[in-house]
């Protein structure tokens, strides 16, 4: 058996067709395709506004930055997440406060969240880990009481519905990632979704050098304006912004990917069902998440075993890729000083989890091969 990849983006002729259109126009940078993708994505998620950026990391950074929080204030976030969730806090001169996760689904533990709250907290970032929704209903209500800004880091979930409401509409600001491994991709890319007009305008400005107008609007104004003598070349630098914008090339891929998102999530559910049925009877290998497939958008197929490292080595000999999502952030050098004592579940569960190959185009033959390898590993202990 050939090496089986962990992730693989699904791209095809629809994406190529859109890329060709952009090439034909010879307008690759910030332009009308970005606006088109933003509008379509906003409609898909169900927020008033969207800002396309060049990564999920940039999306997180701007979601915090647009609030002008005082430096040194604290942001609550789960101890197990991708590194960028916490980096965005440090970028803004804020301090991460790590919250324990639930053993059952690796999302932020609401009980511990309440315990970790202090008056100097300004925001809470929830992560839909592996695509499993965090308990947004409880957290939203509580965050409102405490006047905390609520951010959904939805990089690992796109298109899912939680308790009747789309993921990405539960919070003040939601961020998505279109990095090549995520649910949909633009190569690299990200999106910020929100309903607040003022913050939307600020984020838009921050994503393009802090200017008061985007370059496509300026271009249009230079020829399309009724007033021939409008100073189309003029712009004002209002904020210390970044070069974080999405471009037309990325957006053209995104528009094609968005059309396929429901079928991607459908395929992901089917694959998960096959995996879950296949490993149902195993004693030493269990699913990490309580996979609830209806209306889901899972990004990871993860299992949980006391023999994690042995399993990883074994699967390596079978040409099956694996990974650990993720080593707890407070165990990393940069975040050690933010470690706190009550991260009990975090410190136990991370040693047991391993992610297995999972992407929409994973063939049944390969899934069955992986299941058989898991079975023979499990059998060794019987
Ligand atoms: C992938 C990911 C990000 C970062 O997205 P990029 O597009 O790679 O910058 C942020 N948060 C989580 C939870 C992620 O999985």
Short mmCIF file of C-alpha atoms and ligand atoms in Angstrom, two decimals:
data_model
loop_
_atom_site.label_atom_id
_atom_site.label_comp_id
_atom_site.label_asym_id
_atom_site.label_seq_id
_atom_site.Cartn_x
_atom_site.Cartn_y
_atom_site.Cartn_z
CA UNK A 1 0.00 0.00 0.00
CA UNK A 2 1.17 3.47 -1.01
CA UNK A 3 1.60 6.02 1.79
CA UNK A 4 -1.80 7.34 2.87
CA UNK A 5 -1.82 11.07 3.51
CA UNK A 6 -3.42 12.60 6.56
CA UNK A 7 -5.11 15.44 4.64
CA UNK A 8 -5.61 16.19 0.98
CA UNK A 9 -7.39 19.21 -0.54
CA UNK A 10 -10.08 18.47 -3.15
CA UNK A 11 -9.55 20.81 -6.07
CA UNK A 12 -10.47 20.32 -9.71
CA UNK A 13 -11.64 21.86 -12.94
CA UNK A 14 -14.11 24.25 -11.32
CA UNK A 15 -11.28 25.94 -9.42
CA UNK A 16 -9.11 25.96 -12.57
CA UNK A 17 -11.89 27.58 -14.57
CA UNK A 18 -12.17 30.39 -12.05
CA UNK A 19 -8.39 30.84 -11.92
CA UNK A 20 -8.38 31.13 -15.72
CA UNK A 21 -10.96 33.92 -15.56
CA UNK A 22 -8.74 35.83 -13.15
CA UNK A 23 -5.71 35.28 -15.41
CA UNK A 24 -7.63 36.49 -18.43
CA UNK A 25 -8.45 39.71 -16.66
CA UNK A 26 -4.88 40.03 -15.43
CA UNK A 27 -6.13 41.32 -12.11
CA UNK A 28 -4.69 39.00 -9.47
CA UNK A 29 -4.55 41.21 -6.41
CA UNK A 30 -7.29 42.73 -4.30
CA UNK A 31 -10.33 43.07 -6.55
CA UNK A 32 -13.95 42.22 -7.30
CA UNK A 33 -13.48 38.46 -6.75
CA UNK A 34 -12.66 39.10 -3.10
CA UNK A 35 -15.89 41.04 -2.65
CA UNK A 36 -17.81 38.31 -4.45
CA UNK A 37 -16.38 35.59 -2.23
CA UNK A 38 -16.99 37.69 0.91
CA UNK A 39 -20.64 38.24 -0.05
CA UNK A 40 -21.20 34.55 -0.81
CA UNK A 41 -19.49 33.45 2.37
CA UNK A 42 -21.48 35.93 4.49
CA UNK A 43 -24.67 34.54 2.98
CA UNK A 44 -23.56 30.96 3.57
CA UNK A 45 -22.71 31.54 7.24
CA UNK A 46 -25.46 34.07 7.92
CA UNK A 47 -23.64 37.15 9.14
CA UNK A 48 -24.01 40.69 7.78
CA UNK A 49 -20.33 41.19 7.00
CA UNK A 50 -17.27 39.22 6.01
CA UNK A 51 -13.67 40.28 5.46
CA UNK A 52 -11.38 38.01 3.45
CA UNK A 53 -7.79 37.79 4.68
CA UNK A 54 -4.69 35.79 3.81
CA UNK A 55 -4.85 33.31 6.72
CA UNK A 56 -6.91 32.12 9.66
CA UNK A 57 -4.14 33.50 11.83
CA UNK A 58 -4.57 37.01 10.37
CA UNK A 59 -8.32 36.63 10.93
CA UNK A 60 -7.79 35.89 14.62
CA UNK A 61 -5.30 38.73 15.02
CA UNK A 62 -7.67 41.35 13.53
CA UNK A 63 -10.67 40.01 15.46
CA UNK A 64 -8.91 40.87 18.69
CA UNK A 65 -7.08 43.96 17.43
CA UNK A 66 -10.19 45.84 16.25
CA UNK A 67 -11.41 46.20 19.85
CA UNK A 68 -8.54 48.36 21.12
CA UNK A 69 -8.22 46.38 24.34
CA UNK A 70 -5.79 47.80 26.88
CA UNK A 71 -2.45 45.99 26.78
CA UNK A 72 -1.93 43.40 29.48
CA UNK A 73 -5.61 42.40 29.72
CA UNK A 74 -6.44 38.70 29.62
CA UNK A 75 -8.07 36.48 27.02
CA UNK A 76 -9.55 33.09 27.97
CA UNK A 77 -8.90 30.23 25.55
CA UNK A 78 -8.63 26.43 25.59
CA UNK A 79 -5.26 24.90 26.50
CA UNK A 80 -5.45 22.55 23.52
CA UNK A 81 -5.75 24.37 20.21
CA UNK A 82 -3.64 25.33 17.22
CA UNK A 83 -0.81 27.70 18.15
CA UNK A 84 -2.25 30.68 16.24
CA UNK A 85 -5.26 30.93 18.59
CA UNK A 86 -2.90 31.95 21.38
CA UNK A 87 -0.43 33.85 19.19
CA UNK A 88 -3.21 36.26 18.20
CA UNK A 89 -3.54 37.17 21.89
CA UNK A 90 0.18 37.91 22.23
CA UNK A 91 0.22 39.89 18.95
CA UNK A 92 -2.19 42.36 20.61
CA UNK A 93 -0.13 42.69 23.78
CA UNK A 94 -2.74 40.71 25.71
CA UNK A 95 -2.21 37.69 27.98
CA UNK A 96 -3.54 34.21 27.31
CA UNK A 97 -5.35 32.54 30.20
CA UNK A 98 -5.57 28.83 29.51
CA UNK A 99 -8.78 26.99 30.29
CA UNK A 100 -9.07 23.21 30.65
CA UNK A 101 -10.87 21.16 28.02
CA UNK A 102 -13.51 18.47 28.34
CA UNK A 103 -12.25 14.91 28.07
CA UNK A 104 -15.32 13.93 26.04
CA UNK A 105 -14.84 16.30 23.11
CA UNK A 106 -11.71 18.44 23.64
CA UNK A 107 -13.65 21.71 23.57
CA UNK A 108 -13.34 24.38 26.26
CA UNK A 109 -14.69 23.26 29.67
CA UNK A 110 -17.47 25.66 30.69
CA UNK A 111 -17.05 24.92 34.42
CA UNK A 112 -13.33 25.69 34.29
CA UNK A 113 -13.99 28.73 32.10
CA UNK A 114 -16.17 30.22 34.83
CA UNK A 115 -13.48 29.46 37.42
CA UNK A 116 -10.71 31.03 35.35
CA UNK A 117 -12.62 34.27 34.82
CA UNK A 118 -11.27 37.37 36.54
CA UNK A 119 -12.10 41.07 36.22
CA UNK A 120 -9.14 41.72 33.91
CA UNK A 121 -10.46 39.32 31.26
CA UNK A 122 -11.71 41.05 28.11
CA UNK A 123 -12.47 38.21 25.72
CA UNK A 124 -12.98 34.49 25.34
CA UNK A 125 -11.99 32.48 22.27
CA UNK A 126 -13.88 29.22 21.73
CA UNK A 127 -12.44 26.66 19.34
CA UNK A 128 -14.56 24.06 17.56
CA UNK A 129 -11.83 21.47 18.01
CA UNK A 130 -11.56 19.00 15.18
CA UNK A 131 -14.89 20.38 13.98
CA UNK A 132 -16.75 19.46 17.17
CA UNK A 133 -18.81 22.47 18.31
CA UNK A 134 -17.95 24.09 21.62
CA UNK A 135 -20.90 24.61 24.01
CA UNK A 136 -21.79 27.93 22.44
CA UNK A 137 -25.27 28.25 23.97
CA UNK A 138 -24.00 28.28 27.56
CA UNK A 139 -20.83 30.21 26.78
CA UNK A 140 -22.63 32.92 24.79
CA UNK A 141 -25.06 33.63 27.60
CA UNK A 142 -22.33 33.73 30.21
CA UNK A 143 -19.94 35.86 28.10
CA UNK A 144 -22.72 38.42 27.63
CA UNK A 145 -23.31 38.61 31.39
CA UNK A 146 -19.60 39.17 31.96
CA UNK A 147 -19.40 41.67 29.05
CA UNK A 148 -16.69 39.61 27.40
CA UNK A 149 -16.09 39.71 23.67
CA UNK A 150 -16.84 36.24 22.30
CA UNK A 151 -14.77 34.93 19.39
CA UNK A 152 -15.36 31.63 17.61
CA UNK A 153 -12.14 30.24 16.15
CA UNK A 154 -13.92 28.20 13.53
CA UNK A 155 -10.83 27.26 11.52
CA UNK A 156 -11.67 23.57 11.92
CA UNK A 157 -15.39 23.74 11.18
CA UNK A 158 -17.21 25.21 8.20
CA UNK A 159 -20.88 24.72 7.46
CA UNK A 160 -21.90 22.92 10.64
CA UNK A 161 -25.07 23.69 12.57
CA UNK A 162 -25.10 23.59 16.38
CA UNK A 163 -28.46 23.60 18.18
CA UNK A 164 -30.21 25.00 15.12
CA UNK A 165 -27.74 27.83 14.52
CA UNK A 166 -24.82 27.92 12.11
CA UNK A 167 -21.34 27.71 13.58
CA UNK A 168 -19.92 31.20 13.08
CA UNK A 169 -23.13 32.98 14.13
CA UNK A 170 -22.90 32.24 17.85
CA UNK A 171 -20.26 34.82 18.64
CA UNK A 172 -19.45 38.52 18.21
CA UNK A 173 -16.75 37.66 15.68
CA UNK A 174 -16.02 34.32 14.00
CA UNK A 175 -12.86 33.38 12.13
CA UNK A 176 -12.31 30.73 9.46
CA UNK A 177 -9.23 29.28 7.80
CA UNK A 178 -8.86 28.24 4.16
CA UNK A 179 -5.41 26.78 4.59
CA UNK A 180 -4.91 23.79 2.30
CA UNK A 181 -5.87 21.20 4.90
CA UNK A 182 -9.06 22.82 6.15
CA UNK A 183 -12.71 22.11 5.18
CA UNK A 184 -12.45 24.39 2.13
CA UNK A 185 -9.25 25.93 0.84
CA UNK A 186 -7.89 28.90 -1.09
CA UNK A 187 -4.31 27.61 -0.80
CA UNK A 188 -3.93 29.86 2.21
CA UNK A 189 -6.59 32.24 3.39
CA UNK A 190 -9.07 33.17 6.05
CA UNK A 191 -12.35 34.95 6.72
CA UNK A 192 -13.75 37.11 9.49
CA UNK A 193 -17.55 37.06 9.97
CA UNK A 194 -19.48 39.56 12.06
CA UNK A 195 -22.56 41.78 12.30
CA UNK A 196 -21.09 44.94 13.84
CA UNK A 197 -20.67 47.57 11.12
CA UNK A 198 -18.10 49.70 12.95
CA UNK A 199 -15.87 46.75 13.72
CA UNK A 200 -16.28 45.48 10.18
CA UNK A 201 -15.01 48.78 8.81
CA UNK A 202 -12.11 48.81 11.23
CA UNK A 203 -11.13 45.23 10.36
CA UNK A 204 -11.33 45.99 6.66
CA UNK A 205 -9.02 48.96 7.10
CA UNK A 206 -6.62 46.99 9.33
CA UNK A 207 -6.44 44.21 6.73
CA UNK A 208 -5.13 46.66 4.09
CA UNK A 209 -2.45 48.94 5.57
CA UNK A 210 -4.96 50.82 7.71
CA UNK A 211 -6.27 52.81 4.77
CA UNK A 212 -9.77 54.29 4.65
CA UNK A 213 -10.47 52.83 1.19
CA UNK A 214 -9.57 49.58 -0.52
CA UNK A 215 -7.50 49.59 -3.73
CA UNK A 216 -10.28 48.19 -5.91
CA UNK A 217 -12.64 50.99 -4.89
CA UNK A 218 -9.91 53.49 -5.72
CA UNK A 219 -9.40 51.90 -9.11
CA UNK A 220 -13.11 52.03 -9.85
CA UNK A 221 -13.33 55.62 -8.65
CA UNK A 222 -10.52 56.68 -10.96
CA UNK A 223 -12.61 55.96 -14.06
CA UNK A 224 -16.15 55.41 -13.00
CA UNK A 225 -16.66 58.53 -10.94
CA UNK A 226 -19.13 61.17 -12.14
CA UNK A 227 -16.75 63.80 -10.93
CA UNK A 228 -13.85 63.61 -13.37
CA UNK A 229 -11.68 65.55 -11.01
CA UNK A 230 -12.23 63.35 -7.98
CA UNK A 231 -8.93 62.67 -6.33
CA UNK A 232 -9.01 58.95 -7.02
CA UNK A 233 -5.34 58.65 -5.99
CA UNK A 234 -6.05 59.87 -2.51
CA UNK A 235 -6.36 57.71 0.57
CA UNK A 236 -5.91 58.35 4.24
CA UNK A 237 -3.89 56.10 6.55
CA UNK A 238 -6.13 55.92 9.56
CA UNK A 239 -4.82 52.92 11.48
CA UNK A 240 -1.61 50.98 11.87
CA UNK A 241 -2.75 48.25 9.53
CA UNK A 242 -1.27 45.10 8.05
CA UNK A 243 -0.93 43.52 4.62
CA UNK A 244 -3.41 40.78 5.44
CA UNK A 245 -5.88 41.06 2.55
CA UNK A 246 -7.18 38.21 0.43
CA UNK A 247 -6.57 38.53 -3.34
CA UNK A 248 -8.61 37.69 -6.46
CA UNK A 249 -6.61 34.57 -7.23
CA UNK A 250 -7.35 33.09 -3.81
CA UNK A 251 -10.96 34.27 -3.88
CA UNK A 252 -11.56 32.65 -7.27
CA UNK A 253 -10.59 29.29 -5.77
CA UNK A 254 -12.73 30.04 -2.73
CA UNK A 255 -15.86 30.73 -4.80
CA UNK A 256 -15.51 27.31 -6.47
CA UNK A 257 -14.80 25.58 -3.15
CA UNK A 258 -17.81 27.15 -1.45
CA UNK A 259 -20.08 25.60 -4.07
CA UNK A 260 -18.75 22.19 -3.07
CA UNK A 261 -18.79 22.63 0.69
CA UNK A 262 -22.01 20.73 1.33
CA UNK A 263 -20.81 17.79 -0.71
CA UNK A 264 -17.44 17.87 1.11
CA UNK A 265 -19.18 17.73 4.47
CA UNK A 266 -21.50 14.98 3.20
CA UNK A 267 -18.49 12.91 2.13
CA UNK A 268 -16.77 13.56 5.44
CA UNK A 269 -19.84 12.23 7.31
CA UNK A 270 -19.92 9.10 5.17
CA UNK A 271 -16.24 8.41 5.79
CA UNK A 272 -16.65 8.96 9.52
CA UNK A 273 -19.59 6.57 9.60
CA UNK A 274 -17.46 3.90 7.91
CA UNK A 275 -14.58 4.48 10.33
CA UNK A 276 -16.83 4.49 13.40
CA UNK A 277 -18.63 1.29 12.37
CA UNK A 278 -15.26 -0.31 11.63
CA UNK A 279 -13.73 0.38 15.04
CA UNK A 280 -16.90 -0.04 17.11
CA UNK A 281 -15.79 -3.29 18.69
CA UNK A 282 -12.19 -2.37 19.43
CA UNK A 283 -11.24 -2.43 23.10
CA UNK A 284 -8.15 -0.27 23.21
CA UNK A 285 -8.91 2.26 20.50
CA UNK A 286 -11.91 4.59 20.87
CA UNK A 287 -13.10 7.67 18.97
CA UNK A 288 -11.81 10.90 20.58
CA UNK A 289 -14.96 12.87 19.78
CA UNK A 290 -18.60 11.87 20.35
CA UNK A 291 -19.09 12.18 16.59
CA UNK A 292 -22.59 13.55 16.05
CA UNK A 293 -22.82 13.37 12.29
CA UNK A 294 -26.06 15.22 11.59
CA UNK A 295 -25.33 18.76 10.29
CA UNK A 296 -21.67 18.26 11.17
CA UNK A 297 -18.46 19.51 9.62
CA UNK A 298 -15.74 17.43 11.24
CA UNK A 299 -12.15 18.18 10.28
CA UNK A 300 -10.43 15.42 12.22
CA UNK A 301 -10.90 11.73 12.61
CA UNK A 302 -9.17 11.21 15.92
CA UNK A 303 -8.89 8.16 18.15
CA UNK A 304 -7.93 7.78 21.70
CA UNK A 305 -5.73 5.03 23.16
CA UNK A 306 -3.43 4.40 26.11
CA UNK A 307 -0.90 3.07 23.60
CA UNK A 308 -0.77 6.20 21.47
CA UNK A 309 2.92 6.27 20.64
CA UNK A 310 2.99 2.53 19.90
CA UNK A 311 0.00 2.95 17.60
CA UNK A 312 1.68 5.82 15.74
CA UNK A 313 4.84 3.71 15.25
CA UNK A 314 2.80 0.71 14.14
CA UNK A 315 0.80 2.72 11.60
CA UNK A 316 4.04 4.17 10.27
CA UNK A 317 5.17 0.65 9.34
CA UNK A 318 1.84 0.30 7.49
CA UNK A 319 2.39 3.54 5.53
CA UNK A 320 -0.45 5.34 7.30
CA UNK A 321 0.13 9.00 8.24
CA UNK A 322 -0.83 10.19 11.71
CA UNK A 323 -0.50 13.36 13.79
CA UNK A 324 -1.25 14.67 17.25
CA UNK A 325 -3.72 17.59 17.33
CA UNK A 326 -2.42 19.13 19.56
CA UNK A 327 0.29 19.20 22.21
CA UNK A 328 -1.11 21.51 24.94
CA UNK A 329 0.07 25.09 24.42
CA UNK A 330 1.30 25.57 28.03
CA UNK A 331 3.80 22.72 27.44
CA UNK A 332 5.49 24.81 24.75
CA UNK A 333 8.40 27.10 25.63
CA UNK A 334 6.64 30.31 24.59
CA UNK A 335 3.55 29.61 26.70
CA UNK A 336 5.12 27.96 29.78
CA UNK A 337 4.77 31.06 31.90
CA UNK A 338 1.01 31.07 31.34
CA UNK A 339 0.60 27.53 32.62
CA UNK A 340 -1.81 27.04 35.52
CA UNK A 341 -2.48 24.14 37.84
CA UNK A 342 -6.02 23.23 36.93
CA UNK A 343 -5.57 21.84 33.44
CA UNK A 344 -6.26 18.28 34.56
CA UNK A 345 -8.06 16.90 31.51
CA UNK A 346 -5.69 18.66 29.15
CA UNK A 347 -2.61 17.05 30.63
CA UNK A 348 -4.12 13.55 30.58
CA UNK A 349 -6.00 13.46 27.28
CA UNK A 350 -3.34 14.86 24.98
CA UNK A 351 -1.14 11.82 25.59
CA UNK A 352 -3.83 9.54 24.19
CA UNK A 353 -5.01 11.25 21.04
CA UNK A 354 -3.96 10.56 17.47
CA UNK A 355 -5.41 11.85 14.20
CA UNK A 356 -5.83 9.45 11.27
CA UNK A 357 -6.17 10.09 7.51
CA UNK A 358 -9.37 12.02 6.82
CA UNK A 359 -10.37 14.02 3.76
CA UNK A 360 -13.35 13.98 1.37
CA UNK A 361 -11.62 11.98 -1.38
CA UNK A 362 -10.36 9.19 0.89
CA UNK A 363 -11.39 5.96 -0.83
CA UNK A 364 -13.31 3.16 0.88
CA UNK A 365 -10.52 0.73 0.06
CA UNK A 366 -8.06 2.82 2.03
CA UNK A 367 -10.44 3.38 4.92
CA UNK A 368 -10.96 -0.36 5.19
CA UNK A 369 -7.21 -0.95 5.08
CA UNK A 370 -6.73 1.56 7.94
CA UNK A 371 -9.56 -0.07 9.93
CA UNK A 372 -7.93 -3.48 9.47
CA UNK A 373 -4.60 -2.14 10.70
CA UNK A 374 -6.33 -0.67 13.76
CA UNK A 375 -7.99 -4.04 14.38
CA UNK A 376 -4.73 -5.96 14.25
CA UNK A 377 -3.12 -3.44 16.61
CA UNK A 378 -6.03 -3.77 19.02
CA UNK A 379 -5.82 -7.55 18.84
CA UNK A 380 -2.25 -7.55 20.06
CA UNK A 381 -3.49 -6.69 23.54
CA UNK A 382 -6.19 -9.33 23.75
C1 LIG B 1 -5.61 26.15 11.11
C2 LIG B 1 -6.00 26.85 12.34
C3 LIG B 1 -5.75 28.22 12.53
C4 LIG B 1 -4.88 29.03 11.62
O1 LIG B 1 -5.26 29.10 10.32
P1 LIG B 1 -4.20 29.49 9.18
O2 LIG B 1 -5.05 29.74 8.00
O3 LIG B 1 -3.28 28.31 9.01
O4 LIG B 1 -3.46 30.69 9.63
C5 LIG B 1 -6.24 28.83 13.66
N1 LIG B 1 -6.92 28.15 14.59
C6 LIG B 1 -7.16 26.82 14.47
C7 LIG B 1 -7.95 26.14 15.53
C8 LIG B 1 -6.69 26.12 13.35
O5 LIG B 1 -6.91 24.81 13.26
#
